Amino acid sequence: MKLNIAYPATGCQKLLKIDDEKILSLFYDKRIGAEVPADRLGDEWKGYILKISGGNDLQGFCMMQGVLTNTRVRLLFAKGMPNYRERRTGVRKRKSVRGCIVDSQLSVLDLVIMRKGDAEIPGLTDVTQPRRLGPKRVGKIRKLFNLSKEDDVRQYVVHRPLPEKDGKKARSKAPKIQRLAHPC
């Protein structure tokens, strides 16, 4: 089974392939959202706590929160439900999904680091990936830069540099700010 471990604080993720059933039995019979200590994965994982966020089985069917089984079931999906995009208005569709309980039939298990341990994990907790895009909404820009209502949000928009073309000056792109009350 592969473990896809994400660390939101740095924006990095790492894929581990583990075949040892003794280690994997730590995750068996746990549900999506359960927090599991990662001590069994190795010495560098001591003190880490992982949260199960999802996964896929060997045929590619995703786990779905709220389906309390470890097998595959066929559910009738309608507009607004997760894992379903309505193609025509009012159309419902029966689809296969995997239950939210972990077992040995999964090919990938998605995990998120909830609490960091003592040691650094190379490629996951020691490196920071910068966010490619900044926030677009006024409230989120204010929150990111800790601005007050009087500050001009337009000065703090994150610009993304574009690659230079032959003989032309460097350009950058920025999102159009949404929910800007007075753009004057």
Short mmCIF file of C-alpha atoms in Angstrom, two decimals:
data_model
loop_
_atom_site.label_atom_id
_atom_site.label_comp_id
_atom_site.label_asym_id
_atom_site.label_seq_id
_atom_site.Cartn_x
_atom_site.Cartn_y
_atom_site.Cartn_z
CA MET A 1 0.00 0.00 0.00
CA LYS A 2 1.15 3.54 -0.70
CA LEU A 3 0.87 6.25 1.94
CA ASN A 4 0.47 9.77 0.56
CA ILE A 5 1.48 12.00 3.48
CA ALA A 6 0.88 15.77 3.28
CA TYR A 7 2.19 18.51 5.56
CA PRO A 8 0.06 21.66 5.01
CA ALA A 9 2.44 23.95 6.93
CA THR A 10 5.15 23.57 4.25
CA GLY A 11 2.89 22.67 1.32
CA CYS A 12 4.85 19.46 0.67
CA GLN A 13 3.75 15.86 0.35
CA LYS A 14 5.57 12.54 0.19
CA LEU A 15 4.61 9.11 -1.14
CA LEU A 16 5.81 6.08 0.84
CA LYS A 17 5.41 2.50 -0.42
CA ILE A 18 4.98 0.11 2.51
CA ASP A 19 4.49 -3.65 2.13
CA ASP A 20 4.87 -4.66 5.78
CA GLU A 21 1.44 -5.75 7.08
CA LYS A 22 2.59 -5.17 10.67
CA ILE A 23 3.03 -1.46 9.98
CA LEU A 24 -0.15 -1.17 7.87
CA SER A 25 -2.28 -2.89 10.53
CA LEU A 26 -1.93 0.37 12.49
CA PHE A 27 -4.38 1.98 10.01
CA TYR A 28 -6.80 -0.94 9.54
CA ASP A 29 -10.37 -0.54 10.90
CA LYS A 30 -9.88 3.22 11.36
CA ARG A 31 -12.22 5.71 9.69
CA ILE A 32 -11.62 8.88 7.69
CA GLY A 33 -10.86 11.65 10.20
CA ALA A 34 -9.24 9.31 12.75
CA GLU A 35 -5.90 10.44 14.17
CA VAL A 36 -3.18 7.79 14.34
CA PRO A 37 0.31 7.95 15.94
CA ALA A 38 3.00 7.39 13.28
CA ASP A 39 5.65 5.84 15.57
CA ARG A 40 5.51 2.46 13.77
CA LEU A 41 6.59 3.97 10.43
CA GLY A 42 10.17 4.40 11.68
CA ASP A 43 12.38 6.22 14.17
CA GLU A 44 12.18 9.57 12.32
CA TRP A 45 8.35 9.50 12.68
CA LYS A 46 8.46 9.41 16.50
CA GLY A 47 6.00 11.93 17.95
CA TYR A 48 4.13 12.53 14.68
CA ILE A 49 0.33 12.22 14.59
CA LEU A 50 -1.36 11.54 11.22
CA LYS A 51 -5.01 12.07 10.29
CA ILE A 52 -6.64 9.80 7.70
CA SER A 53 -8.15 12.02 4.99
CA GLY A 54 -9.11 9.52 2.29
CA GLY A 55 -7.80 6.99 -0.20
CA ASN A 56 -8.44 4.87 -3.28
CA ASP A 57 -8.86 1.13 -3.70
CA LEU A 58 -7.03 -1.05 -6.23
CA GLN A 59 -9.54 -0.26 -9.00
CA GLY A 60 -9.42 3.52 -8.33
CA PHE A 61 -12.70 4.01 -6.44
CA CYS A 62 -12.33 6.71 -3.80
CA MET A 63 -13.26 6.48 -0.13
CA MET A 64 -16.29 8.51 0.90
CA GLN A 65 -16.91 10.02 4.31
CA GLY A 66 -20.10 8.80 5.99
CA VAL A 67 -20.33 5.41 4.24
CA LEU A 68 -19.68 3.19 7.27
CA THR A 69 -18.28 0.07 5.58
CA ASN A 70 -14.93 -1.18 4.31
CA THR A 71 -16.35 -2.50 1.03
CA ARG A 72 -17.49 -0.90 -2.21
CA VAL A 73 -21.12 0.25 -2.44
CA ARG A 74 -23.23 1.84 -5.19
CA LEU A 75 -24.94 5.06 -4.12
CA LEU A 76 -27.43 7.30 -5.89
CA PHE A 77 -25.80 10.72 -6.25
CA ALA A 78 -27.66 13.99 -6.77
CA LYS A 79 -26.65 17.63 -7.09
CA GLY A 80 -24.55 18.95 -4.21
CA MET A 81 -23.21 15.60 -3.05
CA PRO A 82 -19.44 15.03 -2.89
CA ASN A 83 -17.73 12.99 -5.67
CA TYR A 84 -20.45 13.95 -8.19
CA ARG A 85 -20.75 16.71 -10.77
CA GLU A 86 -24.21 17.15 -12.26
CA ARG A 87 -24.08 17.23 -16.08
CA ARG A 88 -27.79 18.06 -16.62
CA THR A 89 -30.29 19.68 -14.27
CA GLY A 90 -32.09 17.23 -12.01
CA VAL A 91 -30.19 14.15 -13.16
CA ARG A 92 -29.19 11.62 -10.50
CA LYS A 93 -26.58 8.92 -11.06
CA ARG A 94 -25.68 5.68 -9.31
CA LYS A 95 -21.92 5.46 -8.73
CA SER A 96 -19.56 3.11 -6.92
CA VAL A 97 -17.62 4.45 -3.93
CA ARG A 98 -15.58 2.81 -1.21
CA GLY A 99 -16.62 3.06 2.44
CA CYS A 100 -14.75 5.26 4.92
CA ILE A 101 -13.16 2.38 6.89
CA VAL A 102 -9.57 1.44 6.00
CA ASP A 103 -8.73 -2.14 5.07
CA SER A 104 -6.13 -4.08 3.03
CA GLN A 105 -7.92 -3.58 -0.33
CA LEU A 106 -6.75 0.05 -0.63
CA SER A 107 -3.92 0.98 -2.98
CA VAL A 108 -3.35 4.53 -1.66
CA LEU A 109 -4.13 5.99 1.76
CA ASP A 110 -4.09 9.79 2.10
CA LEU A 111 -2.75 11.12 5.42
CA VAL A 112 -2.19 14.63 6.81
CA ILE A 113 0.34 15.48 9.53
CA MET A 114 -1.60 16.96 12.45
CA ARG A 115 1.24 17.20 14.97
CA LYS A 116 4.92 17.38 14.06
CA GLY A 117 7.37 15.21 15.97
CA ASP A 118 10.93 15.87 17.10
CA ALA A 119 12.87 14.89 13.96
CA GLU A 120 12.68 16.49 10.53
CA ILE A 121 11.59 14.29 7.61
CA PRO A 122 13.61 14.98 4.45
CA GLY A 123 11.49 16.30 1.59
CA LEU A 124 8.43 16.82 3.78
CA THR A 125 9.00 18.97 6.87
CA ASP A 126 12.41 20.48 6.08
CA VAL A 127 11.51 22.11 2.72
CA THR A 128 8.91 24.83 2.16
CA GLN A 129 7.04 25.01 -1.15
CA PRO A 130 5.87 28.55 -1.92
CA ARG A 131 2.22 28.93 -2.86
CA ARG A 132 1.94 29.39 -6.61
CA LEU A 133 -1.10 31.65 -6.36
CA GLY A 134 -1.99 34.23 -3.73
CA PRO A 135 -5.49 34.98 -2.41
CA LYS A 136 -8.06 36.67 -4.66
CA ARG A 137 -10.71 37.73 -2.15
CA VAL A 138 -10.32 40.98 -0.14
CA GLY A 139 -10.98 39.34 3.24
CA LYS A 140 -8.39 36.63 2.61
CA ILE A 141 -5.75 39.17 1.48
CA ARG A 142 -6.41 41.19 4.67
CA LYS A 143 -6.08 38.08 6.79
CA LEU A 144 -2.82 36.97 5.10
CA PHE A 145 -1.07 40.34 5.53
CA ASN A 146 -2.82 41.29 8.81
CA LEU A 147 -4.32 44.48 7.35
CA SER A 148 -6.95 46.79 8.81
CA LYS A 149 -10.04 48.13 7.00
CA GLU A 150 -8.25 51.42 6.23
CA ASP A 151 -5.28 49.80 4.41
CA ASP A 152 -5.36 49.66 0.60
CA VAL A 153 -5.63 45.97 -0.30
CA ARG A 154 -4.61 46.61 -3.93
CA GLN A 155 -1.01 47.26 -2.84
CA TYR A 156 -0.72 43.77 -1.32
CA VAL A 157 -1.96 41.58 -4.22
CA VAL A 158 0.45 38.72 -4.96
CA HIS A 159 1.92 39.12 -8.48
CA ARG A 160 3.09 36.02 -10.35
CA PRO A 161 6.08 36.67 -12.66
CA LEU A 162 5.73 35.41 -16.23
CA PRO A 163 8.65 34.02 -18.25
CA GLU A 164 10.45 36.66 -20.31
CA LYS A 165 9.97 36.71 -24.08
CA ASP A 166 12.64 37.73 -26.63
CA GLY A 167 13.60 41.37 -26.09
CA LYS A 168 10.45 42.28 -24.13
CA LYS A 169 10.44 43.51 -20.55
CA ALA A 170 9.45 41.22 -17.68
CA ARG A 171 5.71 40.95 -17.02
CA SER A 172 3.64 39.63 -14.16
CA LYS A 173 0.07 38.53 -13.58
CA ALA A 174 -2.22 39.31 -10.64
CA PRO A 175 -5.79 38.22 -9.90
CA LYS A 176 -8.74 40.61 -10.12
CA ILE A 177 -9.66 41.35 -6.53
CA GLN A 178 -13.14 40.13 -5.57
CA ARG A 179 -15.46 41.72 -2.97
CA LEU A 180 -13.64 45.04 -3.16
CA ALA A 181 -16.24 47.51 -1.82
CA HIS A 182 -14.80 50.77 -3.19
CA PRO A 183 -12.30 50.21 -6.01
CA CYS A 184 -11.76 53.98 -6.53
#
